[in-house]
PDB file of C-alpha atoms (C1' of nucleotides) in Angstrom:
ATOM      1  CA  MET A   1     -48.618  -7.151 -54.684  1.00 54.00           C
ATOM      2  CA  ALA A   2     -48.494  -4.696 -57.508  1.00 57.00           C
ATOM      3  CA  ARG A   3     -47.679  -1.129 -56.692  1.00 65.00           C
ATOM      4  CA  ARG A   4     -50.663   1.116 -57.097  1.00 74.00           C
ATOM      5  CA  THR A   5     -50.281   4.186 -59.216  1.00 89.00           C
ATOM      6  CA  TYR A   6     -52.403   7.287 -59.246  1.00 96.00           C
ATOM      7  CA  TRP A   7     -53.302   9.434 -62.226  1.00 97.00           C
ATOM      8  CA  LEU A   8     -54.990  12.607 -63.249  1.00 97.00           C
ATOM      9  CA  ILE A   9     -57.153  12.409 -66.337  1.00 97.00           C
ATOM     10  CA  LYS A  10     -58.565  15.391 -68.145  1.00 96.00           C
ATOM     11  CA  SER A  11     -61.733  15.901 -70.037  1.00 95.00           C
ATOM     12  CA  GLU A  12     -63.649  18.881 -71.222  1.00 94.00           C
ATOM     13  CA  PRO A  13     -67.064  18.639 -69.587  1.00 94.00           C
ATOM     14  CA  SER A  14     -68.680  19.281 -72.962  1.00 91.00           C
ATOM     15  CA  ALA A  15     -66.885  16.232 -74.342  1.00 92.00           C
ATOM     16  CA  TYR A  16     -67.455  13.895 -71.424  1.00 94.00           C
ATOM     17  CA  SER A  17     -68.209  15.184 -67.957  1.00 95.00           C
ATOM     18  CA  PHE A  18     -67.796  13.444 -64.651  1.00 97.00           C
ATOM     19  CA  ARG A  19     -71.518  13.752 -64.197  1.00 95.00           C
ATOM     20  CA  ARG A  20     -71.963  11.664 -67.287  1.00 96.00           C
ATOM     21  CA  LEU A  21     -69.490   9.101 -66.009  1.00 97.00           C
ATOM     22  CA  VAL A  22     -71.539   8.834 -62.838  1.00 97.00           C
ATOM     23  CA  ALA A  23     -74.665   8.328 -64.935  1.00 97.00           C
ATOM     24  CA  ASP A  24     -72.981   5.754 -67.179  1.00 97.00           C
ATOM     25  CA  GLY A  25     -71.212   3.977 -64.339  1.00 96.00           C
ATOM     26  CA  ARG A  26     -68.269   3.191 -66.575  1.00 96.00           C
ATOM     27  CA  THR A  27     -66.954   4.240 -69.938  1.00 97.00           C
ATOM     28  CA  ALA A  28     -64.257   3.634 -72.511  1.00 96.00           C
ATOM     29  CA  TRP A  29     -61.575   6.310 -72.213  1.00 96.00           C
ATOM     30  CA  THR A  30     -60.806   6.867 -75.860  1.00 94.00           C
ATOM     31  CA  GLY A  31     -59.501   9.561 -78.138  1.00 91.00           C
ATOM     32  CA  VAL A  32     -56.073  10.138 -76.594  1.00 92.00           C
ATOM     33  CA  ARG A  33     -53.821  11.169 -79.461  1.00 90.00           C
ATOM     34  CA  ASN A  34     -50.584  11.977 -77.749  1.00 91.00           C
ATOM     35  CA  TYR A  35     -47.816   9.408 -77.455  1.00 90.00           C
ATOM     36  CA  GLU A  36     -46.747  10.318 -73.960  1.00 91.00           C
ATOM     37  CA  ALA A  37     -50.315  10.209 -72.687  1.00 93.00           C
ATOM     38  CA  ARG A  38     -50.828   6.940 -74.527  1.00 93.00           C
ATOM     39  CA  ASN A  39     -47.846   5.434 -72.749  1.00 92.00           C
ATOM     40  CA  TYR A  40     -49.377   6.404 -69.442  1.00 94.00           C
ATOM     41  CA  LEU A  41     -52.641   4.753 -70.455  1.00 95.00           C
ATOM     42  CA  ARG A  42     -50.654   1.596 -71.175  1.00 94.00           C
ATOM     43  CA  ALA A  43     -49.119   1.745 -67.714  1.00 95.00           C
ATOM     44  CA  MET A  44     -52.490   1.836 -65.972  1.00 96.00           C
ATOM     45  CA  LYS A  45     -53.497  -1.166 -63.917  1.00 96.00           C
ATOM     46  CA  VAL A  46     -56.963  -2.290 -62.901  1.00 97.00           C
ATOM     47  CA  GLY A  47     -57.745  -0.611 -59.593  1.00 96.00           C
ATOM     48  CA  ASP A  48     -55.576   2.456 -60.195  1.00 97.00           C
ATOM     49  CA  GLU A  49     -57.403   5.553 -59.087  1.00 97.00           C
ATOM     50  CA  CYS A  50     -57.638   8.717 -61.151  1.00 97.00           C
ATOM     51  CA  LEU A  51     -58.407  12.297 -60.257  1.00 97.00           C
ATOM     52  CA  TYR A  52     -60.989  13.478 -62.759  1.00 97.00           C
ATOM     53  CA  TYR A  53     -60.220  16.973 -63.982  1.00 97.00           C
ATOM     54  CA  HIS A  54     -62.499  19.205 -66.021  1.00 96.00           C
ATOM     55  CA  SER A  55     -60.463  21.306 -68.436  1.00 95.00           C
ATOM     56  CA  ASN A  56     -61.583  24.583 -70.003  1.00 92.00           C
ATOM     57  CA  VAL A  57     -64.898  24.705 -68.230  1.00 93.00           C
ATOM     58  CA  GLY A  58     -64.642  24.298 -64.490  1.00 94.00           C
ATOM     59  CA  LYS A  59     -60.885  23.823 -64.336  1.00 95.00           C
ATOM     60  CA  ASP A  60     -61.267  21.731 -61.260  1.00 96.00           C
ATOM     61  CA  VAL A  61     -60.931  18.186 -60.009  1.00 97.00           C
ATOM     62  CA  VAL A  62     -64.449  16.965 -59.436  1.00 97.00           C
ATOM     63  CA  GLY A  63     -64.115  13.369 -58.379  1.00 97.00           C
ATOM     64  CA  ILE A  64     -62.360  10.041 -58.519  1.00 97.00           C
ATOM     65  CA  ALA A  65     -62.475   7.340 -61.160  1.00 97.00           C
ATOM     66  CA  ARG A  66     -60.927   3.891 -61.199  1.00 97.00           C
ATOM     67  CA  VAL A  67     -59.402   1.793 -63.965  1.00 97.00           C
ATOM     68  CA  VAL A  68     -61.563  -1.247 -64.660  1.00 97.00           C
ATOM     69  CA  ARG A  69     -60.006  -2.475 -67.905  1.00 97.00           C
ATOM     70  CA  GLU A  70     -56.387  -2.132 -68.895  1.00 96.00           C
ATOM     71  CA  ALA A  71     -54.997  -0.941 -72.202  1.00 94.00           C
ATOM     72  CA  TYR A  72     -56.588  -2.174 -75.414  1.00 95.00           C
ATOM     73  CA  PRO A  73     -56.644  -0.758 -78.953  1.00 93.00           C
ATOM     74  CA  ASP A  74     -58.687   2.429 -79.140  1.00 92.00           C
ATOM     75  CA  PRO A  75     -61.674   1.613 -81.369  1.00 90.00           C
ATOM     76  CA  THR A  76     -61.862   5.274 -82.388  1.00 88.00           C
ATOM     77  CA  GLY A  77     -58.265   5.422 -83.589  1.00 80.00           C
ATOM     78  CA  ASP A  78     -56.692   4.585 -86.909  1.00 72.00           C
ATOM     79  CA  ASP A  79     -53.418   2.976 -85.924  1.00 68.00           C
ATOM     80  CA  ASP A  80     -52.235   1.837 -82.561  1.00 80.00           C
ATOM     81  CA  TRP A  81     -53.797   4.245 -80.152  1.00 90.00           C
ATOM     82  CA  THR A  82     -54.835   3.002 -76.759  1.00 93.00           C
ATOM     83  CA  ALA A  83     -57.973   3.064 -74.641  1.00 95.00           C
ATOM     84  CA  VAL A  84     -58.769   1.942 -71.104  1.00 96.00           C
ATOM     85  CA  ASP A  85     -62.086   1.607 -69.339  1.00 97.00           C
ATOM     86  CA  ILE A  86     -62.811   3.585 -66.211  1.00 97.00           C
ATOM     87  CA  ALA A  87     -65.611   3.585 -63.669  1.00 98.00           C
ATOM     88  CA  HIS A  88     -66.639   6.354 -61.356  1.00 96.00           C
ATOM     89  CA  VAL A  89     -65.708   5.930 -57.703  1.00 97.00           C
ATOM     90  CA  ARG A  90     -67.179   9.023 -56.127  1.00 96.00           C
ATOM     91  CA  ALA A  91     -67.747  12.696 -56.645  1.00 97.00           C
ATOM     92  CA  PHE A  92     -65.973  15.164 -54.413  1.00 97.00           C
ATOM     93  CA  GLY A  93     -68.063  17.019 -51.862  1.00 96.00           C
ATOM     94  CA  ARG A  94     -66.385  20.088 -53.242  1.00 96.00           C
ATOM     95  CA  ALA A  95     -64.610  20.592 -56.570  1.00 96.00           C
ATOM     96  CA  VAL A  96     -60.945  21.490 -56.182  1.00 97.00           C
ATOM     97  CA  PRO A  97     -59.965  24.402 -58.440  1.00 96.00           C
ATOM     98  CA  LEU A  98     -56.747  24.323 -60.436  1.00 96.00           C
ATOM     99  CA  ALA A  99     -55.665  27.651 -58.957  1.00 95.00           C
ATOM    100  CA  GLU A 100     -55.918  26.229 -55.483  1.00 95.00           C
ATOM    101  CA  MET A 101     -53.674  23.325 -56.414  1.00 96.00           C
ATOM    102  CA  ARG A 102     -51.154  25.637 -58.036  1.00 94.00           C
ATOM    103  CA  ASP A 103     -50.866  27.672 -54.840  1.00 93.00           C
ATOM    104  CA  HIS A 104     -50.609  24.587 -52.650  1.00 94.00           C
ATOM    105  CA  PRO A 105     -47.087  23.781 -51.375  1.00 92.00           C
ATOM    106  CA  VAL A 106     -47.274  20.131 -52.378  1.00 92.00           C
ATOM    107  CA  LEU A 107     -49.715  20.222 -55.270  1.00 95.00           C
ATOM    108  CA  GLY A 108     -47.987  23.114 -57.004  1.00 93.00           C
ATOM    109  CA  LYS A 109     -45.351  20.604 -58.082  1.00 91.00           C
ATOM    110  CA  MET A 110     -47.777  18.254 -59.769  1.00 93.00           C
ATOM    111  CA  MET A 111     -46.875  17.189 -63.253  1.00 91.00           C
ATOM    112  CA  ILE A 112     -50.001  18.787 -64.621  1.00 91.00           C
ATOM    113  CA  PHE A 113     -48.343  22.158 -64.163  1.00 92.00           C
ATOM    114  CA  ARG A 114     -45.190  21.169 -65.971  1.00 87.00           C
ATOM    115  CA  ARG A 115     -46.937  19.339 -68.790  1.00 87.00           C
ATOM    116  CA  ALA A 116     -50.063  21.397 -68.985  1.00 87.00           C
ATOM    117  CA  ARG A 117     -51.327  19.910 -72.192  1.00 88.00           C
ATOM    118  CA  LEU A 118     -51.018  16.245 -71.373  1.00 93.00           C
ATOM    119  CA  SER A 119     -54.419  14.690 -70.891  1.00 94.00           C
ATOM    120  CA  VAL A 120     -53.145  11.816 -68.748  1.00 95.00           C
ATOM    121  CA  VAL A 121     -50.464  12.353 -66.126  1.00 94.00           C
ATOM    122  CA  PRO A 122     -49.227  10.359 -63.153  1.00 94.00           C
ATOM    123  CA  VAL A 123     -49.873  11.709 -59.672  1.00 95.00           C
ATOM    124  CA  THR A 124     -47.985  10.721 -56.527  1.00 94.00           C
ATOM    125  CA  LYS A 125     -49.713   9.079 -53.620  1.00 95.00           C
ATOM    126  CA  GLU A 126     -49.136  12.202 -51.551  1.00 95.00           C
ATOM    127  CA  GLU A 127     -50.572  14.469 -54.222  1.00 95.00           C
ATOM    128  CA  PHE A 128     -53.569  12.224 -54.628  1.00 97.00           C
ATOM    129  CA  ALA A 129     -54.222  12.234 -50.904  1.00 96.00           C
ATOM    130  CA  ALA A 130     -53.855  16.007 -50.696  1.00 96.00           C
ATOM    131  CA  VAL A 131     -56.348  16.607 -53.507  1.00 97.00           C
ATOM    132  CA  VAL A 132     -58.810  14.168 -51.998  1.00 97.00           C
ATOM    133  CA  HIS A 133     -58.488  15.994 -48.713  1.00 96.00           C
ATOM    134  CA  LEU A 134     -59.221  19.333 -50.367  1.00 96.00           C
ATOM    135  CA  GLY A 135     -62.193  17.750 -52.073  1.00 96.00           C
ATOM    136  CA  LYS A 136     -63.887  16.822 -48.861  1.00 93.00           C
ATOM    137  CA  ALA A 137     -66.930  18.876 -48.119  1.00 79.00           C
ATOM    138  CA  SER A 138     -66.497  21.655 -45.660  1.00 67.00           C
ATOM    139  CA  GLU A 139     -66.557  19.617 -42.439  1.00 57.00           C
ATOM    140  CA  LYS A 140     -63.159  21.004 -41.553  1.00 54.00           C
ATOM    141  CA  ALA A 141     -63.241  24.273 -43.397  1.00 51.00           C
ATOM    142  CA  THR A 142     -64.713  27.531 -42.121  1.00 52.00           C
ATOM    143  CA  THR A 143     -66.106  26.828 -38.664  1.00 48.00           C
TER     144      THR A 143
ATOM    145  C1'  DG B   1     -60.368  36.314 -77.493  1.00 89.63           C
ATOM    146  C1'  DC B   2     -55.539  36.125 -76.620  1.00 89.63           C
ATOM    147  C1'  DC B   3     -51.448  33.855 -76.230  1.00 89.63           C
ATOM    148  C1'  DA B   4     -47.914  30.511 -74.440  1.00 89.63           C
ATOM    149  C1'  DA B   5     -46.558  25.844 -74.694  1.00 89.63           C
ATOM    150  C1'  DC B   6     -45.612  22.267 -77.352  1.00 89.63           C
ATOM    151  C1'  DG B   7     -46.450  18.472 -80.632  1.00 89.63           C
ATOM    152  C1'  DT B   8     -46.535  17.616 -85.642  1.00 89.63           C
ATOM    153  C1'  DT B   9     -45.554  18.338 -90.406  1.00 89.63           C
ATOM    154  C1'  DG B  10     -42.990  19.103 -94.393  1.00 89.63           C
ATOM    155  C1'  DG B  11     -39.310  21.404 -97.141  1.00 89.63           C
ATOM    156  C1'  DC B  12     -34.684  21.189 -97.763  1.00 89.63           C
TER     157       DC B  12
ATOM    158  C1'  DG C   1     -32.135  14.963 -89.679  1.00 89.63           C
ATOM    159  C1'  DC C   2     -32.789  19.910 -88.896  1.00 89.63           C
ATOM    160  C1'  DC C   3     -35.829  23.482 -88.207  1.00 89.63           C
ATOM    161  C1'  DA C   4     -39.455  26.790 -89.387  1.00 89.63           C
ATOM    162  C1'  DA C   5     -44.316  26.925 -89.957  1.00 89.63           C
ATOM    163  C1'  DC C   6     -48.458  25.468 -88.417  1.00 89.63           C
ATOM    164  C1'  DG C   7     -52.191  23.525 -85.500  1.00 89.63           C
ATOM    165  C1'  DT C   8     -54.078  22.412 -81.067  1.00 89.63           C
ATOM    166  C1'  DT C   9     -54.731  22.695 -76.227  1.00 89.63           C
ATOM    167  C1'  DG C  10     -56.041  25.054 -72.430  1.00 89.63           C
ATOM    168  C1'  DG C  11     -55.225  28.757 -68.845  1.00 89.63           C
ATOM    169  C1'  DC C  12     -56.215  33.396 -68.243  1.00 89.63           C
TER     170       DC C  12
END
DNA sequence: GCCAACGTTGGC
DNA sequence: GCCAACGTTGGC
């Protein structure tokens, strides 16, 4: 059985929001123009789950997406850039702000804070689980 | 709007 | 192949 990997993918909501992914069901994740991020795209496997982060506006993880098609040539790129297809899995009951992750003992070590500008970064299983937990609606929070 | 981080470009 | 200049990203 293949080892499952987890990821965090970034998008400005004005470019492509999670809400739009939910509406579309699935989409081609194109436009990555950074070699390191491209290599991560190429490492993605069908079924890998991704935290969906809104950069610039929101600055929070708003839900989970899943890889449904592995690396293929990015139709929007000139040379050998890479795209994958993702589908929405579910929206969080509560968006998890970046600041909250930074202050978190486990999440503060996430790669997103060391490589702030990378639009695709791997996330550990523990980090993924912790973010998902924070994203649950307030059943356990306040009262 | 500012600025730090960092990738890319181009002159030498 | 080095490195300074420049451009872009994205948090604040």
